mmCIF file of N, CA and C in Angstrom:
data_model
loop_
_atom_site.group_PDB
_atom_site.id
_atom_site.type_symbol
_atom_site.label_atom_id
_atom_site.label_comp_id
_atom_site.label_asym_id
_atom_site.label_seq_id
_atom_site.Cartn_x
_atom_site.Cartn_y
_atom_site.Cartn_z
ATOM 1 N N MET F 23 29.356 1.451 -62.543
ATOM 2 C CA MET F 23 28.998 0.658 -63.690
ATOM 3 C C MET F 23 29.578 1.266 -64.953
ATOM 4 N N GLN F 24 29.518 2.565 -65.087
ATOM 5 C CA GLN F 24 30.033 3.202 -66.293
ATOM 6 C C GLN F 24 31.532 2.994 -66.418
ATOM 7 N N SER F 25 32.240 2.977 -65.292
ATOM 8 C CA SER F 25 33.687 2.757 -65.362
ATOM 9 C C SER F 25 34.009 1.336 -65.807
ATOM 10 N N ILE F 26 33.186 0.375 -65.413
ATOM 11 C CA ILE F 26 33.405 -1.005 -65.874
ATOM 12 C C ILE F 26 33.180 -1.090 -67.379
ATOM 13 N N GLU F 27 32.104 -0.477 -67.840
ATOM 14 C CA GLU F 27 31.807 -0.510 -69.273
ATOM 15 C C GLU F 27 32.843 0.261 -70.071
ATOM 16 N N LYS F 28 33.271 1.415 -69.555
ATOM 17 C CA LYS F 28 34.200 2.261 -70.301
ATOM 18 C C LYS F 28 35.629 1.728 -70.256
ATOM 19 N N ASN F 29 36.151 1.472 -69.066
ATOM 20 C CA ASN F 29 37.560 1.091 -68.910
ATOM 21 C C ASN F 29 37.835 -0.363 -69.264
ATOM 22 N N MET F 30 36.901 -1.249 -68.933
ATOM 23 C CA MET F 30 37.117 -2.664 -69.213
ATOM 24 C C MET F 30 36.468 -3.092 -70.519
ATOM 25 N N LYS F 31 35.726 -2.177 -71.127
ATOM 26 C CA LYS F 31 35.034 -2.452 -72.388
ATOM 27 C C LYS F 31 34.140 -3.691 -72.260
ATOM 28 N N LEU F 32 33.399 -3.728 -71.162
ATOM 29 C CA LEU F 32 32.514 -4.844 -70.864
ATOM 30 C C LEU F 32 31.082 -4.323 -70.779
ATOM 31 N N PRO F 33 30.241 -4.613 -71.782
ATOM 32 C CA PRO F 33 28.861 -4.121 -71.743
ATOM 33 C C PRO F 33 28.084 -4.745 -70.585
ATOM 34 N N ARG F 34 27.126 -3.987 -70.061
ATOM 35 C CA ARG F 34 26.349 -4.447 -68.911
ATOM 36 C C ARG F 34 25.610 -5.749 -69.216
ATOM 37 N N ALA F 35 25.244 -5.967 -70.448
ATOM 38 C CA ALA F 35 24.537 -7.200 -70.816
ATOM 39 C C ALA F 35 25.401 -8.436 -70.571
ATOM 40 N N ASN F 36 26.718 -8.268 -70.546
ATOM 41 C CA ASN F 36 27.626 -9.403 -70.340
ATOM 42 C C ASN F 36 27.958 -9.652 -68.867
ATOM 43 N N PHE F 37 27.516 -8.780 -67.957
ATOM 44 C CA PHE F 37 27.811 -8.962 -66.536
ATOM 45 C C PHE F 37 27.312 -10.314 -66.038
ATOM 46 N N LYS F 38 26.226 -10.803 -66.598
ATOM 47 C CA LYS F 38 25.634 -12.062 -66.137
ATOM 48 C C LYS F 38 26.542 -13.267 -66.380
ATOM 49 N N ASN F 39 27.569 -13.090 -67.210
ATOM 50 C CA ASN F 39 28.507 -14.171 -67.511
ATOM 51 C C ASN F 39 29.728 -14.160 -66.592
ATOM 52 N N PHE F 40 29.802 -13.195 -65.687
ATOM 53 C CA PHE F 40 31.000 -13.021 -64.865
ATOM 54 C C PHE F 40 30.679 -13.140 -63.382
ATOM 55 N N ASN F 41 31.690 -13.588 -62.638
ATOM 56 C CA ASN F 41 31.633 -13.622 -61.185
ATOM 57 C C ASN F 41 32.347 -12.386 -60.657
ATOM 58 N N CYS F 42 32.167 -12.094 -59.385
ATOM 59 C CA CYS F 42 32.760 -10.898 -58.777
ATOM 60 C C CYS F 42 33.511 -11.302 -57.517
ATOM 61 N N ILE F 43 34.707 -10.750 -57.332
ATOM 62 C CA ILE F 43 35.469 -10.940 -56.099
ATOM 63 C C ILE F 43 35.466 -9.610 -55.369
ATOM 64 N N LEU F 44 34.966 -9.600 -54.151
ATOM 65 C CA LEU F 44 34.897 -8.395 -53.333
ATOM 66 C C LEU F 44 35.826 -8.563 -52.146
ATOM 67 N N ILE F 45 36.853 -7.728 -52.079
ATOM 68 C CA ILE F 45 37.805 -7.776 -50.976
ATOM 69 C C ILE F 45 37.493 -6.590 -50.073
ATOM 70 N N ILE F 46 37.131 -6.885 -48.827
ATOM 71 C CA ILE F 46 36.702 -5.846 -47.904
ATOM 72 C C ILE F 46 37.776 -5.604 -46.851
ATOM 73 N N PRO F 47 37.803 -4.399 -46.276
ATOM 74 C CA PRO F 47 38.782 -4.096 -45.219
ATOM 75 C C PRO F 47 38.564 -4.973 -43.987
ATOM 76 N N ASP F 48 39.611 -5.099 -43.179
ATOM 77 C CA ASP F 48 39.528 -5.933 -41.976
ATOM 78 C C ASP F 48 38.515 -5.373 -40.979
ATOM 79 N N SER F 49 38.446 -4.074 -40.869
ATOM 80 C CA SER F 49 37.441 -3.461 -39.997
ATOM 81 C C SER F 49 36.410 -2.796 -40.902
ATOM 82 N N PHE F 50 35.304 -3.459 -41.072
ATOM 83 C CA PHE F 50 34.283 -3.002 -42.014
ATOM 84 C C PHE F 50 32.963 -2.794 -41.288
ATOM 85 N N VAL F 51 32.104 -2.025 -41.911
ATOM 86 C CA VAL F 51 30.752 -1.817 -41.397
ATOM 87 C C VAL F 51 29.848 -2.777 -42.155
ATOM 88 N N LYS F 52 29.227 -3.677 -41.436
ATOM 89 C CA LYS F 52 28.451 -4.760 -42.038
ATOM 90 C C LYS F 52 27.376 -4.253 -43.003
ATOM 91 N N ILE F 53 26.692 -3.198 -42.640
ATOM 92 C CA ILE F 53 25.611 -2.694 -43.493
ATOM 93 C C ILE F 53 26.154 -2.130 -44.801
ATOM 94 N N HIS F 54 27.357 -1.522 -44.771
ATOM 95 C CA HIS F 54 27.964 -1.011 -45.999
ATOM 96 C C HIS F 54 28.291 -2.157 -46.957
ATOM 97 N N VAL F 55 28.835 -3.232 -46.402
ATOM 98 C CA VAL F 55 29.158 -4.396 -47.230
ATOM 99 C C VAL F 55 27.878 -4.980 -47.832
ATOM 100 N N ARG F 56 26.822 -5.019 -47.049
ATOM 101 C CA ARG F 56 25.537 -5.531 -47.552
ATOM 102 C C ARG F 56 25.039 -4.695 -48.726
ATOM 103 N N TYR F 57 25.163 -3.361 -48.618
ATOM 104 C CA TYR F 57 24.741 -2.483 -49.718
ATOM 105 C C TYR F 57 25.571 -2.717 -50.979
ATOM 106 N N ILE F 58 26.870 -2.898 -50.805
ATOM 107 C CA ILE F 58 27.747 -3.144 -51.957
ATOM 108 C C ILE F 58 27.392 -4.474 -52.614
ATOM 109 N N ILE F 59 27.164 -5.503 -51.806
ATOM 110 C CA ILE F 59 26.789 -6.820 -52.339
ATOM 111 C C ILE F 59 25.487 -6.721 -53.123
ATOM 112 N N ASN F 60 24.487 -6.063 -52.540
ATOM 113 C CA ASN F 60 23.211 -5.907 -53.246
ATOM 114 C C ASN F 60 23.381 -5.146 -54.555
ATOM 115 N N MET F 61 24.212 -4.110 -54.537
ATOM 116 C CA MET F 61 24.445 -3.333 -55.750
ATOM 117 C C MET F 61 25.083 -4.194 -56.840
ATOM 118 N N LEU F 62 26.077 -4.994 -56.469
ATOM 119 C CA LEU F 62 26.754 -5.843 -57.462
ATOM 120 C C LEU F 62 25.823 -6.911 -58.012
ATOM 121 N N PHE F 63 24.984 -7.492 -57.166
ATOM 122 C CA PHE F 63 24.012 -8.459 -57.670
ATOM 123 C C PHE F 63 22.962 -7.785 -58.543
ATOM 124 N N ASP F 64 22.567 -6.556 -58.198
ATOM 125 C CA ASP F 64 21.621 -5.817 -59.031
ATOM 126 C C ASP F 64 22.207 -5.502 -60.407
ATOM 127 N N LEU F 65 23.530 -5.344 -60.467
ATOM 128 C CA LEU F 65 24.181 -5.119 -61.763
ATOM 129 C C LEU F 65 24.140 -6.366 -62.636
ATOM 130 N N GLY F 66 23.958 -7.532 -62.001
ATOM 131 C CA GLY F 66 23.783 -8.746 -62.783
ATOM 132 C C GLY F 66 24.885 -9.779 -62.677
ATOM 133 N N PHE F 67 25.879 -9.564 -61.810
ATOM 134 C CA PHE F 67 26.918 -10.582 -61.656
ATOM 135 C C PHE F 67 26.289 -11.857 -61.115
ATOM 136 N N LYS F 68 26.774 -13.002 -61.597
ATOM 137 C CA LYS F 68 26.089 -14.258 -61.249
ATOM 138 C C LYS F 68 26.519 -14.830 -59.896
ATOM 139 N N GLN F 69 27.778 -14.645 -59.488
ATOM 140 C CA GLN F 69 28.249 -15.154 -58.206
ATOM 141 C C GLN F 69 29.205 -14.149 -57.594
ATOM 142 N N MET F 70 29.426 -14.295 -56.283
ATOM 143 C CA MET F 70 30.319 -13.381 -55.613
ATOM 144 C C MET F 70 31.146 -14.123 -54.572
ATOM 145 N N PHE F 71 32.422 -13.740 -54.477
ATOM 146 C CA PHE F 71 33.326 -14.253 -53.454
ATOM 147 C C PHE F 71 33.754 -13.055 -52.621
ATOM 148 N N ILE F 72 33.562 -13.125 -51.312
ATOM 149 C CA ILE F 72 33.859 -12.009 -50.419
ATOM 150 C C ILE F 72 34.861 -12.489 -49.374
ATOM 151 N N HIS F 73 35.929 -11.696 -49.195
ATOM 152 C CA HIS F 73 36.905 -12.056 -48.171
ATOM 153 C C HIS F 73 37.603 -10.806 -47.657
ATOM 154 N N LEU F 74 38.297 -10.945 -46.543
ATOM 155 C CA LEU F 74 39.006 -9.837 -45.909
ATOM 156 C C LEU F 74 40.365 -9.613 -46.562
ATOM 157 N N GLU F 75 40.781 -8.330 -46.652
ATOM 158 C CA GLU F 75 41.991 -7.994 -47.382
ATOM 159 C C GLU F 75 43.265 -8.583 -46.769
ATOM 160 N N SER F 76 43.388 -8.629 -45.451
ATOM 161 C CA SER F 76 44.600 -9.183 -44.840
ATOM 162 C C SER F 76 44.724 -10.682 -45.099
ATOM 163 N N VAL F 77 43.613 -11.383 -45.046
ATOM 164 C CA VAL F 77 43.635 -12.823 -45.319
ATOM 165 C C VAL F 77 43.999 -13.057 -46.788
ATOM 166 N N MET F 78 43.458 -12.229 -47.669
ATOM 167 C CA MET F 78 43.789 -12.359 -49.095
ATOM 168 C C MET F 78 45.273 -12.086 -49.344
ATOM 169 N N ALA F 79 45.866 -11.186 -48.563
ATOM 170 C CA ALA F 79 47.301 -10.914 -48.698
ATOM 171 C C ALA F 79 48.118 -12.145 -48.320
ATOM 172 N N THR F 80 47.689 -12.876 -47.284
ATOM 173 C CA THR F 80 48.413 -14.091 -46.918
ATOM 174 C C THR F 80 48.223 -15.177 -47.971
ATOM 175 N N TYR F 81 47.029 -15.254 -48.559
ATOM 176 C CA TYR F 81 46.812 -16.219 -49.646
ATOM 177 C C TYR F 81 47.718 -15.896 -50.831
ATOM 178 N N ALA F 82 47.862 -14.626 -51.136
ATOM 179 C CA ALA F 82 48.701 -14.217 -52.272
ATOM 180 C C ALA F 82 50.155 -14.618 -52.063
ATOM 181 N N MET F 83 50.595 -14.609 -50.809
ATOM 182 C CA MET F 83 51.977 -14.983 -50.503
ATOM 183 C C MET F 83 52.112 -16.468 -50.163
ATOM 184 N N ALA F 84 51.005 -17.208 -50.218
ATOM 185 C CA ALA F 84 50.978 -18.642 -49.910
ATOM 186 C C ALA F 84 51.471 -18.916 -48.489
ATOM 187 N N LEU F 85 51.048 -18.061 -47.554
ATOM 188 C CA LEU F 85 51.406 -18.214 -46.148
ATOM 189 C C LEU F 85 50.144 -18.447 -45.327
ATOM 190 N N PRO F 86 50.076 -19.535 -44.583
ATOM 191 C CA PRO F 86 48.887 -19.757 -43.756
ATOM 192 C C PRO F 86 48.866 -18.874 -42.502
ATOM 193 N N THR F 87 50.057 -18.462 -42.039
ATOM 194 C CA THR F 87 50.176 -17.675 -40.819
ATOM 195 C C THR F 87 51.114 -16.506 -41.066
ATOM 196 N N ALA F 88 50.683 -15.299 -40.662
ATOM 197 C CA ALA F 88 51.514 -14.118 -40.897
ATOM 198 C C ALA F 88 51.011 -12.950 -40.068
ATOM 199 N N VAL F 89 51.844 -11.937 -39.958
ATOM 200 C CA VAL F 89 51.451 -10.644 -39.412
ATOM 201 C C VAL F 89 51.363 -9.706 -40.600
ATOM 202 N N VAL F 90 50.199 -9.109 -40.811
ATOM 203 C CA VAL F 90 49.979 -8.240 -41.957
ATOM 204 C C VAL F 90 49.974 -6.797 -41.468
ATOM 205 N N VAL F 91 50.853 -5.975 -42.057
ATOM 206 C CA VAL F 91 50.925 -4.551 -41.758
ATOM 207 C C VAL F 91 50.477 -3.809 -43.003
ATOM 208 N N ASP F 92 49.391 -3.061 -42.892
ATOM 209 C CA ASP F 92 48.822 -2.325 -44.013
ATOM 210 C C ASP F 92 48.994 -0.835 -43.750
ATOM 211 N N ILE F 93 49.899 -0.198 -44.513
ATOM 212 C CA ILE F 93 50.133 1.230 -44.351
ATOM 213 C C ILE F 93 49.480 1.933 -45.529
ATOM 214 N N GLY F 94 48.381 2.605 -45.252
ATOM 215 C CA GLY F 94 47.665 3.344 -46.279
ATOM 216 C C GLY F 94 48.006 4.818 -46.205
ATOM 217 N N ALA F 95 47.291 5.620 -46.965
ATOM 218 C CA ALA F 95 47.542 7.055 -46.976
ATOM 219 C C ALA F 95 47.125 7.709 -45.670
ATOM 220 N N THR F 96 46.024 7.247 -45.082
ATOM 221 C CA THR F 96 45.499 7.895 -43.887
ATOM 222 C C THR F 96 45.406 6.996 -42.668
ATOM 223 N N LYS F 97 45.716 5.711 -42.817
ATOM 224 C CA LYS F 97 45.624 4.796 -41.675
ATOM 225 C C LYS F 97 46.670 3.708 -41.782
ATOM 226 N N THR F 98 47.012 3.153 -40.634
ATOM 227 C CA THR F 98 47.917 2.011 -40.556
ATOM 228 C C THR F 98 47.227 0.956 -39.710
ATOM 229 N N SER F 99 47.210 -0.280 -40.202
ATOM 230 C CA SER F 99 46.598 -1.352 -39.420
ATOM 231 C C SER F 99 47.514 -2.567 -39.406
ATOM 232 N N VAL F 100 47.452 -3.279 -38.299
ATOM 233 C CA VAL F 100 48.254 -4.484 -38.095
ATOM 234 C C VAL F 100 47.323 -5.566 -37.587
ATOM 235 N N CYS F 101 47.461 -6.780 -38.125
ATOM 236 C CA CYS F 101 46.686 -7.905 -37.593
ATOM 237 C C CYS F 101 47.450 -9.205 -37.814
ATOM 238 N N CYS F 102 47.147 -10.169 -36.984
ATOM 239 C CA CYS F 102 47.770 -11.487 -37.071
ATOM 240 C C CYS F 102 46.786 -12.453 -37.723
ATOM 241 N N ILE F 103 47.307 -13.246 -38.647
ATOM 242 C CA ILE F 103 46.521 -14.266 -39.337
ATOM 243 C C ILE F 103 47.090 -15.621 -38.951
ATOM 244 N N GLU F 104 46.214 -16.516 -38.523
ATOM 245 C CA GLU F 104 46.645 -17.878 -38.215
ATOM 246 C C GLU F 104 45.741 -18.855 -38.947
ATOM 247 N N GLU F 105 46.342 -19.647 -39.805
ATOM 248 C CA GLU F 105 45.615 -20.642 -40.605
ATOM 249 C C GLU F 105 44.444 -20.010 -41.370
ATOM 250 N N GLY F 106 44.674 -18.816 -41.908
ATOM 251 C CA GLY F 106 43.672 -18.172 -42.740
ATOM 252 C C GLY F 106 42.566 -17.459 -41.989
ATOM 253 N N ILE F 107 42.727 -17.276 -40.675
ATOM 254 C CA ILE F 107 41.702 -16.612 -39.863
ATOM 255 C C ILE F 107 42.358 -15.469 -39.104
ATOM 256 N N ILE F 108 41.710 -14.295 -39.120
ATOM 257 C CA ILE F 108 42.220 -13.154 -38.363
ATOM 258 C C ILE F 108 41.970 -13.383 -36.881
ATOM 259 N N ILE F 109 43.000 -13.196 -36.080
ATOM 260 C CA ILE F 109 42.857 -13.268 -34.632
ATOM 261 C C ILE F 109 42.316 -11.910 -34.194
ATOM 262 N N SER F 110 41.065 -11.884 -33.771
ATOM 263 C CA SER F 110 40.350 -10.616 -33.548
ATOM 264 C C SER F 110 41.024 -9.715 -32.510
ATOM 265 N N LYS F 111 41.632 -10.264 -31.493
ATOM 266 C CA LYS F 111 42.275 -9.449 -30.466
ATOM 267 C C LYS F 111 43.593 -8.852 -30.934
ATOM 268 N N SER F 112 44.057 -9.241 -32.113
ATOM 269 C CA SER F 112 45.339 -8.739 -32.606
ATOM 270 C C SER F 112 45.196 -7.551 -33.550
ATOM 271 N N ILE F 113 43.985 -7.139 -33.858
ATOM 272 C CA ILE F 113 43.785 -6.038 -34.807
ATOM 273 C C ILE F 113 44.079 -4.704 -34.122
ATOM 274 N N ILE F 114 45.019 -3.963 -34.716
ATOM 275 C CA ILE F 114 45.374 -2.632 -34.231
ATOM 276 C C ILE F 114 45.230 -1.674 -35.403
ATOM 277 N N ARG F 115 44.543 -0.564 -35.187
ATOM 278 C CA ARG F 115 44.376 0.439 -36.237
ATOM 279 C C ARG F 115 44.750 1.805 -35.674
ATOM 280 N N LYS F 116 45.613 2.497 -36.400
ATOM 281 C CA LYS F 116 46.024 3.852 -36.026
ATOM 282 C C LYS F 116 45.637 4.794 -37.151
ATOM 283 N N ASN F 117 45.191 5.977 -36.792
ATOM 284 C CA ASN F 117 44.718 6.928 -37.794
ATOM 285 C C ASN F 117 45.827 7.842 -38.300
ATOM 286 N N PHE F 118 46.938 7.250 -38.675
ATOM 287 C CA PHE F 118 47.981 7.980 -39.381
ATOM 288 C C PHE F 118 48.592 7.027 -40.396
ATOM 289 N N GLY F 119 49.125 7.597 -41.459
ATOM 290 C CA GLY F 119 49.659 6.747 -42.520
ATOM 291 C C GLY F 119 50.703 7.475 -43.345
ATOM 292 N N GLY F 120 50.760 7.134 -44.604
ATOM 293 C CA GLY F 120 51.775 7.658 -45.507
ATOM 294 C C GLY F 120 51.702 9.164 -45.693
ATOM 295 N N ASP F 121 50.493 9.733 -45.741
ATOM 296 C CA ASP F 121 50.351 11.183 -45.888
ATOM 297 C C ASP F 121 50.957 11.915 -44.689
ATOM 298 N N ASP F 122 50.763 11.362 -43.502
ATOM 299 C CA ASP F 122 51.318 11.973 -42.297
ATOM 300 C C ASP F 122 52.840 11.883 -42.286
ATOM 301 N N MET F 123 53.374 10.775 -42.751
ATOM 302 C CA MET F 123 54.833 10.618 -42.830
ATOM 303 C C MET F 123 55.422 11.604 -43.828
ATOM 304 N N THR F 124 54.744 11.804 -44.947
ATOM 305 C CA THR F 124 55.212 12.762 -45.947
ATOM 306 C C THR F 124 55.230 14.173 -45.357
ATOM 307 N N ALA F 125 54.160 14.551 -44.661
ATOM 308 C CA ALA F 125 54.097 15.879 -44.041
ATOM 309 C C ALA F 125 55.217 16.054 -43.008
ATOM 310 N N LEU F 126 55.475 15.028 -42.203
ATOM 311 C CA LEU F 126 56.529 15.082 -41.209
ATOM 312 C C LEU F 126 57.897 15.260 -41.869
ATOM 313 N N LEU F 127 58.173 14.486 -42.899
ATOM 314 C CA LEU F 127 59.464 14.577 -43.578
ATOM 315 C C LEU F 127 59.638 15.931 -44.260
ATOM 316 N N LEU F 128 58.552 16.506 -44.780
ATOM 317 C CA LEU F 128 58.634 17.836 -45.388
ATOM 318 C C LEU F 128 58.968 18.896 -44.340
ATOM 319 N N ARG F 129 58.402 18.766 -43.131
ATOM 320 C CA ARG F 129 58.721 19.710 -42.059
ATOM 321 C C ARG F 129 60.163 19.585 -41.611
ATOM 322 N N LEU F 130 60.721 18.382 -41.678
ATOM 323 C CA LEU F 130 62.103 18.173 -41.261
ATOM 324 C C LEU F 130 63.125 18.720 -42.263
ATOM 325 N N LEU F 131 62.685 18.952 -43.506
ATOM 326 C CA LEU F 131 63.617 19.466 -44.513
ATOM 327 C C LEU F 131 63.973 20.893 -44.322
#
């Protein structure tokens, strides 16, 4: 909350005038998302839109169907999206990412 007030210069009293978009990872823990939602509503946001990050990536590119590859610092995940829905059997997650590639390339030097 303090970061919203400080960085966005938005006082907490004005939260009631704003909606919130929450983009969650493709593999999420349901109870964690519930806690985040409750926290945001307790802060006073009036409405919330919640969606998965891979689906939002396809919306951003205006593609109804795509293969989304997400390479993060510590994990890499791949999933297939068809007509805006993740095909659950297509989700692959590996516990290596950009940090591991950097370490490997440094060893090769």
